[in-house]
Each structure stands twice: as C-alpha cells, then as structure tokens.
mmCIF file of C-alpha atoms in Angstrom:
data_model
loop_
_atom_site.group_PDB
_atom_site.id
_atom_site.type_symbol
_atom_site.label_atom_id
_atom_site.label_comp_id
_atom_site.label_asym_id
_atom_site.label_seq_id
_atom_site.Cartn_x
_atom_site.Cartn_y
_atom_site.Cartn_z
ATOM 1 C CA GLU A 1 69.956 -73.375 76.949
ATOM 2 C CA TRP A 2 73.106 -72.991 74.649
ATOM 3 C CA ILE A 3 75.379 -72.899 77.368
ATOM 4 C CA ARG A 4 73.832 -76.154 78.977
ATOM 5 C CA SER A 5 73.850 -77.864 75.482
ATOM 6 C CA ARG A 6 77.538 -77.809 75.323
ATOM 7 C CA GLY A 7 77.982 -80.550 77.646
ATOM 8 C CA GLU A 8 81.545 -81.263 78.068
ATOM 9 C CA ARG A 9 82.524 -79.437 74.765
ATOM 10 C CA PRO A 10 84.707 -76.257 75.195
ATOM 11 C CA TRP A 11 82.797 -72.832 74.674
ATOM 12 C CA MET A 12 82.673 -69.343 75.337
ATOM 13 C CA ALA A 13 79.649 -66.942 75.390
ATOM 14 C CA THR A 14 79.528 -63.288 74.847
ATOM 15 C CA VAL A 15 76.605 -61.815 76.608
ATOM 16 C CA SER A 16 75.662 -58.148 76.103
ATOM 17 C CA PHE A 17 73.351 -56.456 78.328
ATOM 18 C CA SER A 18 71.702 -53.164 77.312
ATOM 19 C CA SER A 19 71.502 -52.174 80.915
ATOM 20 C CA PRO A 20 72.262 -49.733 82.111
ATOM 21 C CA HIS A 21 71.905 -47.352 79.627
ATOM 22 C CA THR A 22 69.582 -44.699 78.064
ATOM 23 C CA PRO A 23 67.060 -43.856 77.729
ATOM 24 C CA LEU A 24 66.695 -44.263 81.422
ATOM 25 C CA GLN A 25 63.767 -46.094 82.656
ATOM 26 C CA PRO A 26 62.993 -48.077 85.923
ATOM 27 C CA PRO A 27 63.465 -51.761 85.432
ATOM 28 C CA PRO A 28 60.807 -54.501 86.440
ATOM 29 C CA GLY A 29 60.462 -54.501 90.137
ATOM 30 C CA HIS A 30 61.211 -57.953 90.835
ATOM 31 C CA LEU A 31 64.757 -57.450 89.958
ATOM 32 C CA LEU A 32 65.118 -54.795 92.593
ATOM 33 C CA ARG A 33 65.650 -56.118 96.228
ATOM 34 C CA SER A 34 67.357 -52.888 97.807
ATOM 35 C CA GLY A 35 64.670 -50.730 98.061
ATOM 36 C CA ILE A 36 65.881 -48.211 95.412
ATOM 37 C CA GLY A 37 62.801 -48.678 93.332
ATOM 38 C CA ALA A 38 60.636 -46.716 96.208
ATOM 39 C CA ARG A 39 63.165 -43.785 95.668
ATOM 40 C CA ILE A 40 62.358 -43.416 91.811
ATOM 41 C CA SER A 41 59.972 -40.670 90.938
ATOM 42 C CA ASP A 42 58.350 -40.175 87.419
ATOM 43 C CA ASP A 43 60.215 -37.048 86.747
ATOM 44 C CA CYS A 44 63.070 -38.644 84.320
ATOM 45 C CA THR A 45 64.500 -34.935 84.051
ATOM 46 C CA ASP A 46 65.628 -34.507 87.715
ATOM 47 C CA PRO A 47 69.334 -35.352 88.259
ATOM 48 C CA ILE A 48 68.939 -37.007 91.436
ATOM 49 C CA ASN A 49 66.101 -39.306 90.118
ATOM 50 C CA GLN A 50 68.374 -39.891 87.046
ATOM 51 C CA ARG A 51 71.164 -41.506 89.077
ATOM 52 C CA HIS A 52 68.765 -43.490 91.263
ATOM 53 C CA ILE A 53 67.417 -44.841 88.187
ATOM 54 C CA ALA A 54 70.895 -45.549 86.899
ATOM 55 C CA ASP A 55 71.500 -47.403 90.080
ATOM 56 C CA ALA A 56 68.196 -49.509 89.751
ATOM 57 C CA LEU A 57 69.536 -50.568 86.476
ATOM 58 C CA ILE A 58 72.730 -51.760 87.792
ATOM 59 C CA GLU A 59 70.736 -53.783 90.551
ATOM 60 C CA ALA A 60 68.627 -55.168 87.899
ATOM 61 C CA LEU A 61 71.818 -56.382 85.936
ATOM 62 C CA ASP A 62 73.184 -57.942 88.660
ATOM 63 C CA ALA A 63 70.078 -59.872 89.283
ATOM 64 C CA GLU A 64 69.865 -60.941 85.601
ATOM 65 C CA PHE A 65 73.607 -61.942 85.914
ATOM 66 C CA GLY A 66 73.069 -64.090 88.609
ATOM 67 C CA ARG A 67 70.309 -65.544 87.111
ATOM 68 C CA LEU A 68 72.586 -66.652 84.182
ATOM 69 C CA LEU A 69 75.184 -68.006 86.737
ATOM 70 C CA VAL A 70 72.495 -70.312 88.628
ATOM 71 C CA GLU A 71 70.834 -71.315 85.164
ATOM 72 C CA THR A 72 74.074 -72.469 83.668
ATOM 73 C CA GLY A 73 75.202 -74.113 87.178
ATOM 74 C CA ILE A 74 78.010 -72.217 87.625
ATOM 75 C CA ALA A 75 76.199 -70.936 91.017
ATOM 76 C CA ARG A 76 73.500 -71.820 92.906
ATOM 77 C CA ARG A 77 70.954 -70.007 95.219
ATOM 78 C CA GLY A 78 71.127 -70.574 99.257
ATOM 79 C CA ALA A 79 68.132 -71.153 101.175
ATOM 80 C CA ASP A 80 67.664 -67.381 101.731
ATOM 81 C CA GLY A 81 67.757 -66.720 97.987
ATOM 82 C CA ALA A 82 71.606 -65.581 98.199
ATOM 83 C CA LEU A 83 73.941 -66.153 95.253
ATOM 84 C CA ILE A 84 76.370 -68.857 96.218
ATOM 85 C CA TYR A 85 79.704 -69.085 94.051
ATOM 86 C CA ASP A 86 82.528 -71.273 94.463
ATOM 87 C CA PRO A 87 85.052 -70.654 91.441
ATOM 88 C CA ALA A 88 86.908 -73.531 92.526
ATOM 89 C CA ALA A 89 84.000 -75.596 91.801
ATOM 90 C CA THR A 90 83.943 -75.006 88.022
ATOM 91 C CA ASP A 91 86.014 -74.739 85.229
ATOM 92 C CA THR A 92 84.466 -71.541 83.668
ATOM 93 C CA MET A 93 86.024 -68.146 83.805
ATOM 94 C CA ILE A 94 83.975 -65.092 83.953
ATOM 95 C CA VAL A 95 84.796 -61.969 82.834
ATOM 96 C CA ILE A 96 82.282 -58.710 83.318
ATOM 97 C CA VAL A 97 83.562 -55.663 81.498
ATOM 98 C CA GLY A 98 82.229 -52.038 80.652
ATOM 99 C CA ASP A 99 82.028 -50.809 77.103
ATOM 100 C CA ASN A 100 82.461 -46.896 78.241
ATOM 101 C CA GLY A 101 82.583 -44.711 81.173
ATOM 102 C CA SER A 102 79.582 -43.113 83.023
ATOM 103 C CA PHE A 103 76.770 -41.272 81.442
ATOM 104 C CA GLY A 104 77.293 -37.493 82.300
ATOM 105 C CA PRO A 105 73.808 -37.183 84.357
ATOM 106 C CA THR A 106 74.658 -40.445 86.375
ATOM 107 C CA VAL A 107 78.071 -39.758 87.428
ATOM 108 C CA LYS A 108 78.154 -39.000 91.381
ATOM 109 C CA VAL A 109 81.045 -36.829 93.143
ATOM 110 C CA PRO A 110 83.794 -36.403 93.440
ATOM 111 C CA PHE A 111 83.703 -36.948 89.544
ATOM 112 C CA ASP A 112 82.945 -34.303 87.064
ATOM 113 C CA PRO A 113 79.867 -35.015 84.675
ATOM 114 C CA LEU A 114 81.495 -32.744 82.067
ATOM 115 C CA ARG A 115 84.310 -35.490 81.971
ATOM 116 C CA ALA A 116 82.293 -38.640 81.846
ATOM 117 C CA LYS A 117 81.267 -40.852 78.943
ATOM 118 C CA GLY A 118 82.465 -39.672 75.227
ATOM 119 C CA THR A 119 85.351 -37.903 76.745
ATOM 120 C CA ALA A 120 89.057 -39.093 77.204
ATOM 121 C CA TYR A 121 89.206 -38.260 80.792
ATOM 122 C CA GLN A 122 89.182 -40.779 83.592
ATOM 123 C CA THR A 123 85.409 -41.190 84.043
ATOM 124 C CA GLY A 124 85.033 -41.654 80.233
ATOM 125 C CA VAL A 125 87.468 -44.274 79.768
ATOM 126 C CA TRP A 126 87.554 -45.994 83.233
ATOM 127 C CA VAL A 127 85.036 -49.160 83.395
ATOM 128 C CA PRO A 128 84.379 -52.138 85.363
ATOM 129 C CA LEU A 129 86.785 -55.275 85.064
ATOM 130 C CA ILE A 130 85.840 -58.376 86.945
ATOM 131 C CA VAL A 131 87.651 -61.633 86.386
ATOM 132 C CA ALA A 132 86.488 -64.780 88.462
ATOM 133 C CA GLY A 133 87.210 -68.374 88.028
ATOM 134 C CA PRO A 134 89.545 -71.451 88.860
ATOM 135 C CA LEU A 135 92.406 -69.720 87.600
ATOM 136 C CA VAL A 136 92.166 -66.600 90.053
ATOM 137 C CA GLU A 137 94.775 -67.002 93.169
ATOM 138 C CA ALA A 138 93.478 -65.544 96.041
ATOM 139 C CA PRO A 139 90.082 -63.869 94.971
ATOM 140 C CA ASP A 140 88.412 -60.972 96.307
ATOM 141 C CA ARG A 141 91.156 -58.547 95.666
ATOM 142 C CA ASP A 142 91.737 -55.629 93.972
ATOM 143 C CA VAL A 143 94.387 -55.417 91.128
ATOM 144 C CA GLU A 144 95.498 -51.477 91.186
ATOM 145 C CA HIS A 145 97.680 -51.761 88.127
ATOM 146 C CA MET A 146 96.654 -50.205 84.681
ATOM 147 C CA VAL A 147 95.073 -52.605 82.541
ATOM 148 C CA ASN A 148 93.182 -52.115 79.117
ATOM 149 C CA ALA A 149 90.142 -53.573 77.195
ATOM 150 C CA VAL A 150 92.459 -54.989 74.617
ATOM 151 C CA ASP A 151 94.248 -56.861 77.386
ATOM 152 C CA VAL A 152 90.812 -59.018 77.894
ATOM 153 C CA PHE A 153 91.749 -60.310 74.043
ATOM 154 C CA GLY A 154 94.816 -61.867 75.178
ATOM 155 C CA LEU A 155 93.185 -63.214 78.424
ATOM 156 C CA PHE A 156 90.879 -65.216 76.255
ATOM 157 C CA ALA A 157 93.422 -66.582 74.339
ATOM 158 C CA ASP A 158 95.701 -67.696 77.291
ATOM 159 C CA VAL A 159 92.636 -69.394 78.993
ATOM 160 C CA ALA A 160 91.885 -71.442 75.804
ATOM 161 C CA GLY A 161 95.680 -72.257 75.466
ATOM 162 C CA VAL A 162 96.172 -70.296 72.340
ATOM 163 C CA ASP A 163 99.384 -68.853 71.535
ATOM 164 C CA LEU A 164 98.258 -65.711 69.811
ATOM 165 C CA GLY A 165 101.858 -65.055 68.294
ATOM 166 C CA GLN A 166 101.488 -68.129 66.175
ATOM 167 C CA VAL A 167 97.694 -67.753 65.214
ATOM 168 C CA VAL A 168 97.593 -63.789 64.549
ATOM 169 C CA THR A 169 100.037 -62.271 62.073
ATOM 170 C CA ARG A 170 99.441 -58.716 62.766
ATOM 171 C CA ARG A 171 100.706 -56.691 65.783
ATOM 172 C CA ILE A 172 98.850 -57.534 68.959
ATOM 173 C CA ASP A 173 98.431 -54.579 71.515
ATOM 174 C CA ALA A 174 97.285 -56.858 74.461
ATOM 175 C CA ALA A 175 99.451 -56.742 77.457
ATOM 176 C CA PRO A 176 99.289 -60.058 79.769
ATOM 177 C CA LEU A 177 96.440 -60.267 82.268
ATOM 178 C CA MET A 178 96.889 -63.755 83.618
ATOM 179 C CA PRO A 179 99.865 -62.959 85.605
ATOM 180 C CA TYR A 180 97.807 -60.721 87.875
ATOM 181 C CA LEU A 181 95.264 -63.509 88.341
ATOM 182 C CA ARG A 182 97.945 -66.265 89.100
ATOM 183 C CA ASP A 183 100.285 -64.098 91.221
ATOM 184 C CA PRO A 184 98.631 -61.518 93.866
ATOM 185 C CA SER A 185 102.078 -60.037 93.941
ATOM 186 C CA GLN A 186 102.537 -59.309 90.334
ATOM 187 C CA GLY A 187 103.813 -56.027 89.615
ATOM 188 C CA SER A 188 102.609 -53.571 86.884
ATOM 189 C CA ILE A 189 103.045 -54.901 83.507
ATOM 190 C CA ARG A 190 101.713 -51.653 81.527
ATOM 191 C CA SER A 191 103.629 -48.418 81.780
ATOM 192 C CA PHE A 192 100.719 -46.286 79.971
ATOM 193 C CA ASN A 193 97.312 -46.561 78.779
ATOM 194 C CA PHE A 194 96.426 -44.519 75.732
ATOM 195 C CA ALA A 195 92.726 -43.155 75.045
ATOM 196 C CA GLN A 196 91.728 -41.008 71.958
ATOM 197 C CA GLY A 197 88.556 -38.682 71.468
ATOM 198 C CA GLY A 198 87.181 -37.192 68.620
ATOM 199 C CA LEU A 199 83.759 -36.138 67.134
ATOM 200 C CA ASN A 200 82.714 -40.129 66.516
ATOM 201 C CA LEU A 201 83.880 -39.805 62.870
ATOM 202 C CA GLN A 202 81.621 -41.596 60.512
ATOM 203 C CA ALA A 203 82.149 -43.462 57.154
ATOM 204 C CA ASN A 204 83.087 -41.316 54.195
ATOM 205 C CA GLY A 205 84.291 -38.122 56.056
ATOM 206 C CA ALA A 206 80.599 -37.596 57.711
ATOM 207 C CA VAL A 207 80.320 -36.654 61.386
ATOM 208 C CA ASN A 208 77.568 -36.680 63.815
ATOM 209 C CA GLY A 209 75.301 -33.832 64.052
ATOM 210 C CA PRO A 210 75.174 -31.327 66.929
ATOM 211 C CA CYS A 211 73.010 -32.402 69.949
ATOM 212 C CA VAL A 212 72.311 -29.592 72.420
ATOM 213 C CA PHE A 213 71.929 -30.611 76.331
ATOM 214 C CA ASN A 214 70.495 -28.307 78.829
ATOM 215 C CA GLY A 215 70.170 -25.326 76.415
ATOM 216 C CA SER A 216 74.012 -24.736 76.289
ATOM 217 C CA LEU A 217 76.173 -27.763 76.238
ATOM 218 C CA CYS A 218 76.670 -28.922 72.574
ATOM 219 C CA SER A 219 78.061 -32.556 71.882
ATOM 220 C CA HIS A 220 78.968 -34.482 69.042
ATOM 221 C CA THR A 221 78.876 -37.571 70.576
ATOM 222 C CA PRO A 222 75.463 -38.764 69.907
ATOM 223 C CA THR A 223 75.355 -41.003 66.635
ATOM 224 C CA SER A 224 71.721 -39.898 65.661
ATOM 225 C CA LYS A 225 68.710 -37.926 66.292
ATOM 226 C CA SER A 226 67.087 -40.559 68.293
ATOM 227 C CA VAL A 227 70.091 -41.256 70.194
ATOM 228 C CA CYS A 228 70.273 -37.330 70.957
ATOM 229 C CA GLU A 229 66.737 -37.077 72.361
ATOM 230 C CA ASP A 230 67.046 -40.262 74.131
ATOM 231 C CA ASN A 231 69.417 -38.709 76.403
ATOM 232 C CA GLY A 232 67.423 -35.602 76.657
ATOM 233 C CA GLY A 233 69.027 -33.292 74.220
ATOM 234 C CA VAL A 234 67.629 -31.255 71.258
ATOM 235 C CA TRP A 235 69.068 -32.438 67.618
ATOM 236 C CA TRP A 236 70.460 -29.582 65.267
ATOM 237 C CA GLY A 237 71.782 -32.120 62.695
ATOM 238 C CA ALA A 238 70.074 -33.537 59.675
ATOM 239 C CA GLY A 239 66.347 -33.725 60.166
ATOM 240 C CA ALA A 240 66.037 -31.417 63.275
ATOM 241 C CA GLU A 241 62.637 -30.244 63.961
ATOM 242 C CA ASP A 242 63.140 -27.569 66.625
ATOM 243 C CA PRO A 243 62.419 -24.163 65.219
#
C-alpha cells in the first residue's frame, strides 16, 4: 500500500523477509507449487528433512516476492499464473541480497557444513545478490567478479543520482557496482574481499554463551539461549537448565 501511494514520487523500500531462517518449519502449503511439501516429514531433527524444509522456505519466499512485484505493478501474472517481468517496462530497480551464508544443517555438497554460517569461509560469507531493472544491460547473465555487500550502498546512490563523495564525509568502502550492470564486458573492479569472524562480541566486553550442537560441537554464534535452542542446540551460558 505504501509503495502504491507514492505515485510519481521517488521511493525506496527495504523489505526484510525472515524466511528462510530457523526455527525451521514448513511454510503455508499454498506458497509451494514444486511438490517439495510432500517430501517434508515431521522429524525436524533429520538432516535430509531439514534441507527439504529450507528448500520449501526458499520457494515460499520466492512466491511472496512475486506477489509483492505483482501487487505493486512491477510485474504481472500470465494466464497460467507465471510471473511476467519486463525490466524495461518500469523505472524501478530491484536488488535481492542475503544477509549471511547458509545455516550449517542446510548446506549441500560439495560444501562443508562446518564452514558455513558463522565462519569466514566461503559458505559463511557467500550470499545471493540479484540486481534487475531498466539500468541493467543484457540481463539474465552472471557476473563472476568479486563484490561486497557494502557495494550495494554505492549502487543505491548511483541509482538515485547521489554523489557520495559530496554528501558523505567519512571513508566509503563501497566499490562501484553500476559498471557491471551497464557493461557486460566490465572487468573486475575489486582486487580483494575482507571477512572477519569472532565470538559475536557484545557491548561492554560481554560474549555470547556457549551452545553445543550434536553433543560435541561448541559454538558461540547464537546470541542467546532461545536462539541456541531454536537451532537445536543445548545452551550452556547464563540461564542454562540442562543438568
């Protein structure tokens, strides 16, 4: 409703979905068309079933994102219900980005579930990034060059015609993304990416309590007892109840 109310005025909306995320739970069936729902069992501790649920959550996210595009007039539905999106028919740029890498139990081969979310390894810091819209030349292509989430900050400024050097006085870590969209032959701009991991340090020198998974793996990634237990762990920090 807010997007439609903007009319011809420029706007930017950040829409944050909580799916896919723990606690893993089957999404509403009407959001699933692939048949993945029939493969989900009631055993949420089974690793294979956890991956099925994660796949279903991603499909549900995809369905809801499609609904957002249709209800805001950015896309439409065909007679068969398929999503019809023509980036040249709108002046709206769409950016889809993940906030962190994959949750360990949902990681698929050839990746290592012990080097997933919460680590500085590839599966922990490698996230989806999709950019679509009228400024993208030769769409439906992959850009294999390194980019970073901070680069999206600079992209938004470029789309809005804002000169970051003029309006932001501190150092800008963003590298340009727009050249990749404008020129399919653009070479790599970044020469490195930097990722740093720790014990999720909190304010005033506090750290997250230990959370034990599968009886042997100790992690400091969960920020609280409830987050630890949502992810199937046993909490050993403040307020621990396990004797």
